[in-house]
Amino acid sequence: MKAAADAIIIIDDSGIIEQFNPAAERMFGFSQQEACGRNVSMLMPEPQRSQHDGYIASYLQTGEGKVIGSGREVTGLRKNGDSFPMALSVGEIRQPEGQRFVGIVRDLSEFRAAQQQVRHLEEQLLHADRLVILGELTAGIAHEINQPLTAIAAYADAGRTMIDRRVDTPREDMQSICERISEQSRRAAEVVQRLRKLVRSGTVSKTRQDIEKIINNVLLLFEYEIKNSKTDLHFKALCDLPPLYVDEVQIQQILVNLVKNSLDALSGAGVEDGAIAIQADLVDDEIVVSVSDNGPGVLTEDREKLFEAFFTTKPKGVGLGLSICKSIAAAHGGSLKFSAQEGGGSRFTLSLPLRSIG
Ligand code: ADP
């Protein structure tokens, strides 16, 4: 008991401290002499302090207690008035001369501080990641926005010339010019809006999540579209999946993007019996979610450009989806990869480590 790293405190059935090991002295700041003979409630802040005698009495009466036999996280109070998170497990010793309780306490403050630090670093990392993508985007942005702007200027010039030359410029000609101008400005606005979404740093809020629940939510989002497109969308969990520590919204965003891309690929190629399969599995210490479709797949020469910002083969595509998805996966310590399916079709595989950080 003397050499133990955990604090070990033995109390009698009225809560009076009988033994207080050296680790307890270090943790709480009281010496053994100061602690022994006093009520253990002095080691806890209010409201537990006032309630503790009651807890023991009710346990002795009913045999039911919240901490006995099972560990839990509670708050401890040091001699200097600082409170700190601690893991407490309590065991019972029944002896003829009376009942005693042994409390084993581990100080969690350093652990919690480290967790906070990791979380902070992760947020910075995610932000840095976004900045890297932004750097990559700059060249693309110039091109993407310049194009509609040049077109707008050209249409406006054409309109002015027409008015200058003829007083009675046909109404339809002006209408058509105005329509083109508004179409081009909408295109520019769309690019800007997507970029805004990307830059908005937001705080990542990673919590324990059930990946099956996230996937089922994604399916719900597509319910209507799937019904109308007669595509088959299926999800299968290949084994029992443990919880993950992720930002729910961001992971959902990846999956929505992948399913949307598959739907686009199927409808773009006019596939009649379109099928999209989502599978989730546990491989080593990673949860692996794949989204596969029986669409046209990706041309060999395009495969390495897939995750580049602004790579798109769609007439109205922006080409940011996959690059954002990849950076979200990376910020979670995972990856997003493409593979071609046998017999055509695409498969995107998202791997997320189980290792819970923060
Ligand atoms: P966008 O959807 O705006 O084009 P993305 O980054 O999401 O941007 O996708 C980039 C390109 O990757 C698409 O234009 C398409 O050519 C290709 N792609 C993505 N998913 C699929 C898929 N499931 N099947 C075939 N091609 C795909």
Coordinates of C-alpha atoms and ligand atoms in Angstrom, one line a residue:
M1 CA 0.0 0.0 0.0
K2 CA 2.9 2.3 0.7
A3 CA 4.4 1.9 -2.8
A4 CA 1.1 2.2 -4.6
A5 CA 0.8 4.9 -7.3
D6 CA -2.9 5.1 -6.7
A7 CA -4.3 6.7 -3.6
I8 CA -5.7 4.1 -1.2
I9 CA -8.0 5.3 1.5
I10 CA -9.7 3.0 4.1
I11 CA -12.7 4.3 6.0
D12 CA -14.9 2.8 8.6
D13 CA -18.7 2.5 8.3
S14 CA -19.3 6.1 9.5
G15 CA -16.9 7.6 6.9
I16 CA -14.0 8.2 9.2
I17 CA -10.6 7.8 7.5
E18 CA -8.5 4.9 9.1
Q19 CA -5.7 4.6 6.5
F20 CA -4.3 7.1 4.1
N21 CA -1.3 5.9 1.9
P22 CA 1.6 8.1 0.7
A23 CA 0.0 8.4 -2.8
A24 CA -3.1 9.8 -1.1
E25 CA -0.9 12.3 0.8
R26 CA 0.6 13.5 -2.5
M27 CA -2.7 13.6 -4.3
F28 CA -4.8 15.4 -1.7
G29 CA -2.0 17.4 0.1
F30 CA -3.0 16.2 3.6
S31 CA -0.6 14.2 5.7
Q32 CA -1.6 10.8 7.1
Q33 CA -1.9 12.4 10.5
E34 CA -4.1 15.2 9.3
A35 CA -6.4 12.8 7.4
C36 CA -6.8 9.9 9.7
G37 CA -9.6 10.3 12.1
R38 CA -11.5 12.8 10.0
N39 CA -14.5 12.3 7.7
V40 CA -13.6 11.3 4.2
S41 CA -16.0 13.9 2.9
M42 CA -13.3 16.5 3.4
L43 CA -11.7 15.1 0.2
M44 CA -14.7 16.0 -1.9
P45 CA -16.4 19.3 -2.9
E46 CA -20.0 20.2 -2.3
P47 CA -22.6 18.9 -2.9
Q48 CA -21.0 15.4 -2.5
R49 CA -19.4 16.5 0.8
S50 CA -22.7 17.1 2.6
Q51 CA -24.3 14.0 1.0
H52 CA -21.6 11.5 1.6
D53 CA -22.6 10.4 5.1
G54 CA -26.1 9.8 3.7
Y55 CA -24.6 7.6 0.8
I56 CA -22.9 5.3 3.3
A57 CA -25.9 5.1 5.6
S58 CA -28.2 4.2 2.7
Y59 CA -25.7 1.6 1.4
L60 CA -25.5 0.0 4.8
Q61 CA -29.2 -0.1 5.0
T62 CA -30.2 -1.2 1.5
G63 CA -27.0 -2.8 0.2
E64 CA -27.3 -0.7 -2.9
G65 CA -24.7 1.9 -3.8
K66 CA -23.5 3.6 -7.0
V67 CA -19.8 3.3 -6.5
I68 CA -19.3 0.1 -4.6
G69 CA -17.9 -2.6 -6.9
S70 CA -17.8 -0.3 -9.9
G71 CA -15.5 2.5 -10.8
R72 CA -16.7 6.0 -11.7
E73 CA -15.3 9.4 -12.4
V74 CA -15.9 11.9 -9.6
T75 CA -14.4 15.2 -8.4
G76 CA -11.8 15.3 -5.6
L77 CA -10.7 18.3 -3.5
R78 CA -7.2 19.0 -2.5
K79 CA -6.1 20.6 0.7
N80 CA -5.3 23.9 -1.2
G81 CA -8.9 24.0 -2.4
D82 CA -8.3 22.9 -6.0
S83 CA -10.7 20.4 -7.3
F84 CA -9.6 17.7 -9.8
P85 CA -11.1 14.9 -11.8
M86 CA -10.5 11.4 -10.4
A87 CA -11.4 7.8 -11.1
L88 CA -12.7 6.2 -7.9
S89 CA -13.4 2.6 -7.2
V90 CA -14.7 1.4 -3.9
G91 CA -14.5 -2.1 -2.4
E92 CA -16.0 -3.4 0.8
I93 CA -14.3 -5.3 3.6
R94 CA -16.6 -7.1 5.9
Q95 CA -15.0 -8.0 9.2
P96 CA -16.5 -9.2 12.5
E97 CA -15.5 -6.0 14.2
G98 CA -17.3 -3.9 11.6
Q99 CA -17.5 -2.9 7.9
R100 CA -14.9 -0.9 6.1
F101 CA -14.6 0.5 2.7
V102 CA -11.4 0.8 0.6
G103 CA -11.3 3.6 -1.9
I104 CA -8.8 3.5 -4.8
V105 CA -8.3 6.8 -6.4
R106 CA -6.5 7.8 -9.6
D107 CA -5.8 11.4 -10.4
L108 CA -7.1 12.1 -13.9
S109 CA -6.1 15.8 -14.2
E110 CA -3.0 15.2 -16.2
F111 CA -4.8 12.7 -18.5
R112 CA -7.6 15.2 -19.0
A113 CA -5.1 18.0 -19.7
A114 CA -3.3 15.8 -22.3
Q115 CA -6.7 15.0 -23.9
Q116 CA -7.5 18.7 -24.2
Q117 CA -4.1 19.4 -25.7
V118 CA -4.6 16.6 -28.3
R119 CA -8.0 18.0 -29.2
H120 CA -6.6 21.5 -29.5
L121 CA -3.8 20.2 -31.8
E122 CA -6.3 18.3 -33.9
E123 CA -8.3 21.4 -34.4
Q124 CA -5.2 23.3 -35.4
L125 CA -4.3 20.5 -37.8
L126 CA -7.7 20.5 -39.4
H127 CA -7.4 24.2 -39.9
A128 CA -3.9 23.9 -41.2
D129 CA -5.1 21.2 -43.6
R130 CA -7.8 23.5 -44.9
L131 CA -5.3 26.2 -45.4
V132 CA -3.1 23.9 -47.5
I133 CA -6.1 23.1 -49.6
L134 CA -6.9 26.8 -49.9
G135 CA -3.3 27.3 -51.2
E136 CA -3.9 24.7 -53.8
L137 CA -7.2 26.3 -54.6
T138 CA -5.9 29.7 -55.3
A139 CA -4.8 29.0 -58.8
G140 CA -8.1 27.2 -59.5
I141 CA -10.2 30.0 -58.0
A142 CA -8.7 32.6 -60.3
H143 CA -9.6 30.5 -63.3
E144 CA -13.0 29.4 -62.0
I145 CA -14.2 32.9 -61.2
N146 CA -12.5 34.7 -64.0
Q147 CA -14.3 32.7 -66.6
P148 CA -17.9 33.8 -65.6
L149 CA -16.6 37.3 -64.9
T150 CA -15.1 37.6 -68.4
A151 CA -18.4 36.3 -69.9
I152 CA -20.4 38.7 -67.8
A153 CA -18.3 41.7 -69.0
A154 CA -18.5 40.5 -72.6
Y155 CA -22.3 40.2 -72.5
A156 CA -22.7 43.6 -70.9
D157 CA -20.5 45.1 -73.6
A158 CA -22.5 43.4 -76.3
G159 CA -25.7 44.8 -74.8
R160 CA -24.4 48.3 -74.6
T161 CA -23.2 48.2 -78.2
M162 CA -26.6 47.0 -79.3
I163 CA -28.3 49.8 -77.5
D164 CA -25.8 52.4 -78.8
R165 CA -26.3 51.2 -82.4
R166 CA -30.1 50.9 -82.4
V167 CA -32.6 52.8 -80.4
D168 CA -35.1 50.0 -80.9
T169 CA -33.0 47.0 -79.8
P170 CA -35.3 44.0 -79.9
R171 CA -36.7 43.1 -76.5
E172 CA -35.8 39.4 -76.9
D173 CA -32.1 40.2 -77.6
M174 CA -31.9 42.2 -74.4
Q175 CA -33.7 39.5 -72.5
S176 CA -31.3 36.8 -73.7
I177 CA -28.3 38.9 -72.8
C178 CA -29.6 39.6 -69.3
E179 CA -30.4 35.9 -68.8
R180 CA -26.8 35.0 -69.8
I181 CA -25.4 37.6 -67.4
S182 CA -27.5 36.3 -64.5
E183 CA -26.6 32.7 -65.3
Q184 CA -22.9 33.5 -65.3
S185 CA -23.1 35.5 -62.1
R186 CA -24.9 32.6 -60.4
R187 CA -22.1 30.3 -61.4
A188 CA -19.5 32.6 -59.9
A189 CA -21.5 33.0 -56.8
E190 CA -21.7 29.2 -56.4
V191 CA -18.0 28.9 -56.6
V192 CA -17.6 31.5 -54.0
Q193 CA -20.1 29.9 -51.7
R194 CA -18.4 26.5 -51.9
L195 CA -15.1 28.2 -51.0
R196 CA -16.7 30.0 -48.1
K197 CA -18.0 26.7 -46.7
L198 CA -14.5 25.3 -46.9
V199 CA -12.7 28.2 -45.2
R200 CA -15.2 28.5 -42.4
S201 CA -13.1 26.8 -39.8
G202 CA -15.8 25.9 -37.3
T203 CA -14.8 23.9 -34.3
V204 CA -14.5 20.2 -34.8
S205 CA -16.5 18.5 -32.3
K206 CA -15.4 14.9 -32.0
T207 CA -17.6 12.7 -29.9
R208 CA -18.2 9.0 -29.6
Q209 CA -20.4 8.0 -32.5
D210 CA -22.0 4.9 -33.8
I211 CA -21.0 4.6 -37.5
E212 CA -24.1 2.6 -38.4
K213 CA -26.2 5.4 -37.1
I214 CA -24.3 7.9 -39.2
I215 CA -24.7 5.8 -42.3
N216 CA -28.4 5.2 -41.7
N217 CA -28.9 9.0 -41.4
V218 CA -27.2 9.4 -44.8
L219 CA -29.6 6.8 -46.3
L220 CA -32.5 8.8 -44.9
L221 CA -31.3 11.9 -46.6
F222 CA -31.3 10.1 -50.0
E223 CA -34.6 8.3 -49.5
Y224 CA -36.6 10.6 -51.8
E225 CA -33.9 10.8 -54.6
I226 CA -33.4 7.1 -54.6
K227 CA -37.1 6.4 -54.9
N228 CA -37.3 8.7 -57.9
S229 CA -34.2 7.4 -59.6
K230 CA -35.1 3.7 -59.2
T231 CA -31.5 3.1 -58.0
D232 CA -30.9 0.5 -55.3
L233 CA -29.1 1.9 -52.3
H234 CA -28.0 -0.6 -49.7
F235 CA -26.1 -0.6 -46.5
K236 CA -24.6 -3.7 -44.8
A237 CA -22.5 -3.9 -41.7
L238 CA -20.1 -6.8 -42.0
C239 CA -19.6 -7.2 -38.3
D240 CA -20.4 -5.6 -35.0
L241 CA -18.9 -2.1 -35.2
P242 CA -17.4 -0.5 -32.1
P243 CA -18.0 3.2 -31.5
L244 CA -15.8 5.8 -33.2
Y245 CA -14.5 9.1 -32.0
V246 CA -15.4 11.5 -34.9
D247 CA -17.1 14.7 -35.9
E248 CA -20.5 13.3 -36.9
V249 CA -21.4 16.1 -39.3
Q250 CA -18.1 15.9 -41.2
I251 CA -18.2 12.1 -41.6
Q252 CA -21.8 12.4 -42.8
Q253 CA -20.6 15.0 -45.2
I254 CA -18.1 12.6 -46.7
L255 CA -20.7 9.9 -47.1
V256 CA -23.3 12.2 -48.6
N257 CA -20.7 13.4 -51.1
L258 CA -19.8 9.8 -52.1
V259 CA -23.4 8.7 -52.5
K260 CA -24.2 11.8 -54.4
N261 CA -21.2 11.2 -56.7
S262 CA -22.4 7.7 -57.4
L263 CA -25.9 8.8 -58.2
D264 CA -24.5 11.5 -60.5
A265 CA -22.3 8.8 -62.2
L266 CA -25.2 6.4 -62.6
S267 CA -27.6 9.0 -64.0
G268 CA -24.9 10.7 -66.2
A269 CA -24.2 7.3 -67.9
G270 CA -27.9 6.5 -68.0
V271 CA -27.4 3.2 -66.1
E272 CA -30.9 1.5 -65.8
D273 CA -30.3 -0.9 -62.9
G274 CA -28.1 1.3 -60.8
A275 CA -26.9 0.0 -57.5
I276 CA -25.0 1.7 -54.8
A277 CA -23.7 -0.5 -51.9
I278 CA -22.3 0.9 -48.7
Q279 CA -20.4 -1.6 -46.5
A280 CA -18.8 -1.1 -43.1
D281 CA -16.3 -3.4 -41.6
L282 CA -13.7 -3.6 -38.9
V283 CA -10.2 -4.2 -40.3
D284 CA -7.5 -4.3 -37.7
D285 CA -8.0 -1.2 -35.7
E286 CA -9.8 0.7 -38.4
I287 CA -13.4 1.1 -39.4
V288 CA -13.6 0.8 -43.2
V289 CA -16.6 2.1 -45.0
S290 CA -16.8 1.6 -48.7
V291 CA -19.3 3.1 -51.2
S292 CA -19.4 1.2 -54.5
D293 CA -21.5 1.7 -57.5
N294 CA -22.0 0.0 -60.9
G295 CA -21.6 3.2 -62.8
P296 CA -19.1 3.9 -65.6
G297 CA -16.1 4.2 -63.2
V298 CA -13.3 6.6 -63.6
L299 CA -11.0 6.7 -66.7
T300 CA -7.5 5.4 -65.9
E301 CA -5.9 8.8 -66.8
D302 CA -8.3 10.6 -64.5
R303 CA -7.7 8.4 -61.4
E304 CA -4.8 10.4 -60.0
K305 CA -6.6 13.7 -60.5
L306 CA -9.8 12.6 -58.7
F307 CA -8.9 14.2 -55.3
E308 CA -7.4 17.3 -56.8
A309 CA -9.4 20.5 -56.2
F310 CA -11.4 21.6 -59.2
F311 CA -11.1 18.3 -61.0
T312 CA -14.5 17.6 -62.4
T313 CA -16.0 15.9 -65.4
K314 CA -19.5 17.1 -64.8
P315 CA -20.9 20.0 -66.8
K316 CA -22.0 21.8 -63.7
G317 CA -19.5 20.3 -61.3
V318 CA -17.1 22.3 -59.2
G319 CA -14.7 19.5 -58.3
L320 CA -14.2 20.3 -54.7
G321 CA -16.2 17.5 -53.1
L322 CA -13.6 14.7 -53.1
S323 CA -10.7 17.0 -52.1
I324 CA -12.7 18.2 -49.1
C325 CA -13.7 14.7 -48.2
K326 CA -10.1 13.6 -48.3
S327 CA -8.9 16.4 -46.0
I328 CA -11.7 15.6 -43.5
A329 CA -10.6 11.9 -43.5
A330 CA -7.0 13.0 -43.0
A331 CA -8.0 15.3 -40.1
H332 CA -9.5 12.2 -38.4
G333 CA -6.2 10.3 -38.9
G334 CA -7.8 8.2 -41.7
S335 CA -7.8 8.1 -45.5
L336 CA -10.1 8.1 -48.5
K337 CA -9.1 6.1 -51.5
F338 CA -10.5 5.2 -54.9
S339 CA -10.4 1.7 -56.5
A340 CA -11.8 0.5 -59.7
Q341 CA -14.4 -2.3 -59.4
E342 CA -14.1 -5.4 -61.5
G343 CA -16.4 -5.1 -64.4
G344 CA -16.5 -1.3 -64.2
G345 CA -17.9 0.9 -61.5
S346 CA -16.2 2.9 -58.7
R347 CA -15.4 2.1 -55.1
F348 CA -14.4 4.8 -52.6
T349 CA -13.0 3.5 -49.3
L350 CA -13.0 5.6 -46.2
S351 CA -10.8 4.3 -43.3
L352 CA -11.1 5.8 -39.9
P353 CA -8.9 4.6 -37.0
L354 CA -10.6 3.4 -33.9
R355 CA -7.9 4.9 -31.7
S356 CA -9.8 7.4 -29.6
I357 CA -8.0 10.6 -29.3
G358 CA -9.2 13.5 -27.2
Ligands
ADP1 P1 -17.8 17.3 -58.5 O1 -18.9 16.3 -58.0 O2 -18.2 18.7 -58.4 O3 -17.4 17.0 -59.9 P2 -16.0 15.8 -56.8 O4 -14.6 16.2 -56.3 O5 -16.9 15.3 -55.9 O6 -16.5 17.1 -57.6 O7 -15.7 14.7 -58.0 C1 -14.7 14.9 -58.9 C2 -14.9 14.0 -60.1 O8 -14.7 12.7 -59.7 C3 -16.3 14.0 -60.7 O9 -16.5 15.0 -61.6 C4 -16.3 12.6 -61.4 O10 -15.6 12.7 -62.7 C5 -15.4 11.8 -60.6 N1 -16.2 10.9 -59.7 C6 -16.4 11.0 -58.4 N2 -17.2 10.0 -58.0 C7 -17.4 9.2 -59.0 C8 -18.1 7.9 -59.2 N3 -18.7 7.3 -58.2 N4 -18.1 7.4 -60.4 C9 -17.5 8.0 -61.5 N5 -16.8 9.1 -61.3 C10 -16.7 9.7 -60.1

